[in-house]
Coordinates of C-alpha atoms and ligand atoms in Angstrom, one line a residue:
M417 CA 0.0 0.0 0.0
S418 CA 3.0 2.3 -0.1
E419 CA 1.9 3.8 -3.3
T420 CA -1.5 4.7 -2.0
T421 CA -2.2 8.3 -1.2
T422 CA -4.6 9.4 1.6
A423 CA -7.2 11.9 0.4
E424 CA -7.4 15.2 2.2
T425 CA -10.1 17.8 2.4
V426 CA -9.4 21.3 1.1
A427 CA -12.3 23.3 2.5
D428 CA -11.9 27.0 1.6
G429 CA -9.7 29.8 0.3
A430 CA -7.8 30.1 3.6
A431 CA -6.4 26.7 2.8
A432 CA -5.1 27.8 -0.6
D433 CA -1.4 27.9 0.4
E434 CA -1.7 24.5 1.9
A435 CA -3.4 23.3 -1.3
A436 CA -0.6 24.7 -3.4
A437 CA 1.9 22.9 -1.2
D438 CA -0.1 19.7 -1.6
E439 CA -0.2 20.2 -5.3
A440 CA 3.6 20.7 -5.5
A441 CA 4.1 17.5 -3.3
A442 CA 1.7 15.7 -5.6
D443 CA 3.7 16.8 -8.7
E444 CA 6.9 15.6 -7.0
A445 CA 5.3 12.3 -6.1
A446 CA 4.0 11.9 -9.7
A447 CA 7.5 12.5 -11.0
D448 CA 8.7 9.7 -8.7
G449 CA 6.1 7.4 -10.2
A450 CA 3.9 7.4 -7.1
V451 CA 0.1 7.7 -7.4
T452 CA -1.7 10.8 -6.3
A453 CA -5.3 11.4 -5.7
P454 CA -7.1 14.7 -5.1
A455 CA -9.1 15.9 -2.2
D456 CA -11.9 13.5 -1.2
A457 CA -15.5 14.7 -2.0
S458 CA -16.6 12.9 1.1
G459 CA -20.2 13.2 0.2
L460 CA -22.9 11.3 2.0
G461 CA -23.1 8.7 -0.7
T462 CA -19.4 8.1 -0.5
A463 CA -19.4 7.8 3.3
I464 CA -22.3 5.3 3.2
T465 CA -20.7 3.1 0.5
T466 CA -17.3 3.2 2.2
A467 CA -18.8 2.0 5.5
Y468 CA -20.6 -0.7 3.7
S469 CA -17.5 -1.9 1.8
D470 CA -15.4 -1.8 5.0
A471 CA -18.0 -4.1 6.6
L472 CA -18.0 -6.6 3.7
A473 CA -14.4 -6.6 2.7
D474 CA -13.4 -9.6 4.7
V475 CA -16.2 -11.8 3.2
Y476 CA -16.5 -10.2 -0.2
D477 CA -14.6 -12.9 -2.2
D478 CA -16.5 -15.6 -0.4
I479 CA -19.8 -14.1 -1.6
Y480 CA -19.1 -13.1 -5.1
P481 CA -17.5 -15.5 -7.6
G482 CA -14.5 -14.3 -9.8
T483 CA -15.2 -12.9 -13.2
P484 CA -12.2 -13.8 -15.5
E485 CA -14.4 -13.1 -18.5
I486 CA -14.0 -9.4 -18.0
A487 CA -10.2 -9.6 -18.7
E488 CA -10.9 -11.9 -21.6
Y489 CA -13.2 -9.3 -23.1
L490 CA -10.7 -6.5 -22.7
V491 CA -8.1 -8.6 -24.6
T492 CA -10.4 -8.4 -27.6
L493 CA -11.1 -4.7 -27.1
T494 CA -7.7 -3.1 -26.6
K495 CA -3.9 -3.6 -27.3
P496 CA -1.7 -6.0 -25.3
G497 CA -0.2 -4.4 -22.2
A498 CA -2.8 -1.5 -22.3
S499 CA -3.2 0.7 -19.2
V500 CA -6.5 0.2 -17.4
L501 CA -8.1 2.3 -14.7
E502 CA -10.6 0.2 -12.7
L503 CA -13.1 2.3 -10.7
G504 CA -14.1 0.7 -7.4
V505 CA -11.3 -2.0 -7.5
G506 CA -12.5 -3.6 -4.3
T507 CA -10.5 -6.7 -3.4
G508 CA -9.1 -7.1 -6.9
R509 CA -11.6 -9.7 -8.1
V510 CA -11.5 -8.1 -11.6
A511 CA -8.1 -6.4 -11.4
L512 CA -5.9 -9.4 -10.7
P513 CA -7.1 -11.4 -13.7
L514 CA -6.5 -8.2 -15.8
A515 CA -2.9 -8.2 -14.5
D516 CA -2.6 -11.9 -15.4
H517 CA -3.4 -10.9 -19.0
G518 CA -0.6 -8.3 -19.0
F519 CA -2.7 -5.2 -18.5
R520 CA -1.2 -2.4 -16.3
V521 CA -3.9 -1.7 -13.8
H522 CA -4.6 1.2 -11.4
G523 CA -7.5 0.6 -9.1
V524 CA -9.4 3.4 -7.4
E525 CA -11.2 2.5 -4.1
T526 CA -12.7 4.5 -1.3
S527 CA -12.6 1.6 1.3
E528 CA -9.3 1.1 3.1
A529 CA -10.5 -2.4 4.2
M530 CA -11.1 -3.4 0.5
L531 CA -7.6 -2.2 -0.4
A532 CA -6.1 -4.1 2.5
R533 CA -7.6 -7.3 1.1
L534 CA -6.3 -6.4 -2.3
A535 CA -2.8 -5.9 -0.9
E536 CA -2.9 -9.4 0.8
K537 CA -3.9 -10.9 -2.5
D538 CA -1.3 -9.0 -4.5
P539 CA 2.0 -9.2 -2.6
E540 CA 3.9 -8.4 -5.8
G541 CA 2.1 -5.1 -6.1
R542 CA 1.0 -5.7 -9.7
I543 CA -2.1 -3.5 -9.2
T544 CA -1.5 0.2 -8.3
P545 CA -4.0 1.1 -5.6
V546 CA -5.4 4.6 -5.4
L547 CA -7.3 5.5 -2.2
G548 CA -9.8 8.1 -3.4
D549 CA -13.3 9.1 -4.3
L550 CA -14.0 8.6 -8.0
V551 CA -16.6 11.4 -7.8
R552 CA -13.7 13.9 -7.8
L553 CA -10.9 11.8 -9.1
D554 CA -8.1 13.6 -11.1
L555 CA -4.9 11.6 -11.5
E556 CA -3.7 14.1 -14.2
R557 CA -3.2 11.3 -16.7
T558 CA -5.2 9.1 -19.0
F559 CA -5.6 5.4 -19.6
D560 CA -6.3 3.2 -22.6
V561 CA -9.4 1.7 -20.8
V562 CA -11.5 3.1 -18.0
L563 CA -13.4 0.2 -16.6
A564 CA -16.4 0.5 -14.2
P565 CA -17.5 -3.1 -13.5
F566 CA -20.1 -4.6 -11.3
N567 CA -22.5 -1.6 -11.0
V568 CA -20.0 0.7 -9.4
L569 CA -21.8 3.7 -11.0
C570 CA -24.8 2.7 -9.0
C571 CA -22.9 3.0 -5.8
A572 CA -23.7 6.8 -6.1
M573 CA -26.7 8.0 -4.2
T574 CA -27.7 10.9 -6.5
V575 CA -27.7 11.7 -10.2
D576 CA -25.3 14.6 -9.4
E577 CA -22.7 12.1 -8.1
Q578 CA -23.3 10.0 -11.2
I579 CA -22.6 12.9 -13.5
A580 CA -19.5 13.7 -11.5
M581 CA -18.4 10.1 -11.9
M582 CA -18.9 10.3 -15.7
H583 CA -16.8 13.4 -15.9
A584 CA -14.1 11.7 -14.0
I585 CA -14.3 8.7 -16.4
A586 CA -14.0 11.0 -19.4
R587 CA -11.1 13.0 -18.0
H588 CA -9.1 9.7 -17.5
T589 CA -9.8 8.2 -20.9
A590 CA -7.2 8.6 -23.7
A591 CA -8.4 10.2 -26.9
D592 CA -8.2 6.9 -28.7
G593 CA -9.2 4.9 -25.5
H594 CA -12.4 3.1 -24.4
V595 CA -14.8 3.3 -21.5
V596 CA -16.4 0.0 -20.4
I597 CA -19.3 0.3 -17.9
E598 CA -21.3 -2.6 -16.4
T599 CA -24.7 -1.8 -15.1
F600 CA -28.1 -3.7 -15.1
D601 CA -31.5 -3.1 -16.5
P602 CA -33.5 -2.0 -13.5
S603 CA -37.0 -2.4 -15.0
D604 CA -38.0 -5.2 -12.6
H605 CA -36.7 -3.4 -9.5
H606 CA -38.4 -0.2 -10.5
V607 CA -41.9 -1.8 -10.1
Q608 CA -40.9 -3.8 -7.0
R609 CA -43.1 -2.9 -4.1
K610 CA -41.9 -5.3 -1.4
A611 CA -38.4 -6.0 0.0
D612 CA -36.6 -8.5 -2.1
V613 CA -34.7 -11.0 0.1
T614 CA -31.7 -13.0 -1.2
T615 CA -29.5 -15.5 0.5
R616 CA -25.9 -15.8 -0.5
P617 CA -23.6 -18.6 0.6
A618 CA -20.3 -17.4 2.0
G619 CA -18.1 -20.4 1.2
T620 CA -17.6 -22.5 4.3
R621 CA -18.0 -19.5 6.6
G622 CA -21.7 -19.1 6.7
V623 CA -24.3 -17.1 4.8
V624 CA -25.3 -13.5 3.9
I625 CA -28.9 -12.4 3.8
E626 CA -29.5 -9.4 1.6
S627 CA -32.7 -7.3 1.7
L628 CA -33.3 -4.9 -1.1
E629 CA -36.0 -2.1 -1.0
V630 CA -36.6 0.3 -3.8
L631 CA -37.6 4.0 -3.8
P632 CA -38.7 4.5 -7.4
A633 CA -39.1 8.3 -7.3
S634 CA -35.4 8.8 -6.6
Q635 CA -34.3 5.5 -8.2
N636 CA -32.6 4.6 -4.9
M637 CA -32.1 1.1 -3.6
L638 CA -31.7 0.4 0.1
L639 CA -29.5 -2.7 0.5
N640 CA -29.1 -4.3 3.9
S641 CA -26.7 -7.2 4.3
T642 CA -26.7 -9.4 7.4
L643 CA -23.6 -11.6 7.8
F644 CA -23.9 -14.9 9.6
L645 CA -20.2 -15.9 9.7
D646 CA -18.0 -18.4 11.5
G647 CA -20.7 -19.1 14.1
A648 CA -20.4 -15.5 15.4
A649 CA -23.3 -13.2 16.2
P650 CA -24.9 -11.7 13.1
K651 CA -23.7 -8.3 11.9
S652 CA -25.7 -6.0 9.6
S653 CA -24.6 -3.3 7.3
S654 CA -26.6 -1.1 4.9
T655 CA -25.9 1.1 1.8
V656 CA -27.9 3.2 -0.6
M657 CA -27.5 2.9 -4.4
R658 CA -29.0 4.7 -7.4
Y659 CA -30.0 2.6 -10.4
L660 CA -30.1 4.0 -13.9
W661 CA -31.5 2.8 -17.2
P662 CA -29.2 2.2 -20.2
S663 CA -30.7 5.2 -21.9
E664 CA -30.0 7.4 -18.9
L665 CA -26.4 6.1 -18.9
D666 CA -26.1 7.3 -22.5
L667 CA -27.4 10.7 -21.5
L668 CA -24.8 11.0 -18.7
A669 CA -22.1 9.8 -21.1
A670 CA -23.2 12.5 -23.6
I671 CA -22.9 15.1 -20.9
A672 CA -19.3 14.0 -20.4
R673 CA -18.7 13.9 -24.2
L674 CA -18.6 10.1 -24.6
E675 CA -20.5 8.3 -27.3
L676 CA -21.8 4.7 -27.2
V677 CA -20.2 2.3 -29.6
A678 CA -21.5 -1.0 -28.4
R679 CA -23.8 -2.5 -25.8
Y680 CA -24.0 -6.2 -24.7
S681 CA -25.9 -8.3 -22.2
G682 CA -22.7 -10.1 -21.1
W683 CA -19.0 -10.2 -21.4
Q684 CA -19.1 -12.6 -24.3
E685 CA -20.7 -9.8 -26.4
Q686 CA -24.2 -11.3 -26.2
P687 CA -26.7 -9.0 -27.9
F688 CA -28.5 -6.5 -25.7
D689 CA -32.2 -6.5 -26.3
G690 CA -33.5 -5.6 -22.9
G691 CA -35.1 -9.0 -22.6
D692 CA -32.2 -11.0 -21.3
G693 CA -33.0 -12.8 -18.1
R694 CA -29.8 -11.7 -16.4
K695 CA -30.6 -8.0 -17.1
M696 CA -26.9 -7.3 -17.4
C697 CA -25.8 -4.3 -19.5
V698 CA -22.2 -3.9 -20.7
S699 CA -21.7 -0.5 -22.4
V700 CA -18.7 0.6 -24.4
F701 CA -18.1 4.3 -25.0
R702 CA -15.4 6.3 -26.8
P703 CA -14.5 10.0 -26.3
L704 CA -16.1 12.3 -28.8
A705 CA -13.5 14.0 -31.0
Ligands
LIG208 C1 -19.7 -3.6 -6.3 S1 -18.1 -3.3 -5.7 C2 -17.1 -3.9 -7.0 C3 -15.7 -4.3 -6.6 C4 -14.9 -4.8 -7.8 N1 -14.8 -3.9 -9.0 C5 -15.4 -6.2 -8.2 O1 -16.1 -6.2 -9.2 O2 -15.3 -7.1 -7.5 C6 -17.9 -1.6 -5.8 C7 -16.7 -1.0 -5.2 O3 -16.6 0.3 -5.5 C8 -16.2 1.1 -4.4 N2 -16.7 2.4 -4.5 C9 -18.0 2.8 -4.5 N3 -18.1 4.1 -4.7 C10 -16.9 4.6 -4.8 C11 -16.3 5.9 -5.0 N4 -17.1 7.0 -5.0 N5 -15.0 6.0 -5.1 C12 -14.2 5.0 -5.0 N6 -14.7 3.7 -4.8 C13 -16.0 3.5 -4.7 C14 -16.8 0.3 -3.2 O4 -16.2 0.6 -2.0 C15 -16.7 -1.1 -3.7 O5 -15.5 -1.7 -3.2

């Protein structure tokens, strides 16, 4: 984790000198090859999602299976050894297979517990971790691919946060690069009127019960996870997400001057027709000239 920078808050004009000094230090660090992240937005959505991720980091890989197919898809999309910025890198479930395929990966994450798990799984430091809020991220460089897998855009609570995320995505994408965003078609959730309860096995450790409630007016989802692990007393943690339709994603992308070039219902480029049972939505964008 030595290359991870801790975000700071620059509140007002009185802190301008301090900010200038930070900027100079950041430039110096960048010249040394270290990673820098800007001041943290620390909005309510970020605080809630960080607390939730901190609570789940230890069990995350037991709940969610690996997805090597994302790396296999990127091999078909971009050049060998391309630079990839993964937004919401979590425990490296997606990033480590990308490194296995020769990609040079930076992973942004707001949860220190998630990054600690990533560090354990990546003793060689193949992934460059960045502790920061992607709502305000500015690494002052671009990448061949900016990847937002597993609904990370929906970790935002408000449309303003999602617009800010799209601007961050656009500013980190090379002029000839690609943006790849995984979301889901929320049509079923939007008409859901009762809590939807799901049970997820957590390997040999126990079980996680998820309860999902929907507020259609704001497109928010309230997700509560209760962990029954290792025979210990159950622990609960909650977060708030904001779902968005594929057409809404295109609108946000257009605001950030990105244009849609392909949309699939899976990482094997299955056609997206809105009727796929898995409701998965993989969207590929390019910067507008
Ligand atoms: C659904 S998880 C996906 C993790 C990983 N990409 C994967 O597929 O396994 C979303 C991750 O994004 C992180 N995240 C959410 N909002 C964020 C933000 N504003 N800035 C940085 N990371 C964020 C969360 O902490 C969480 O680890």
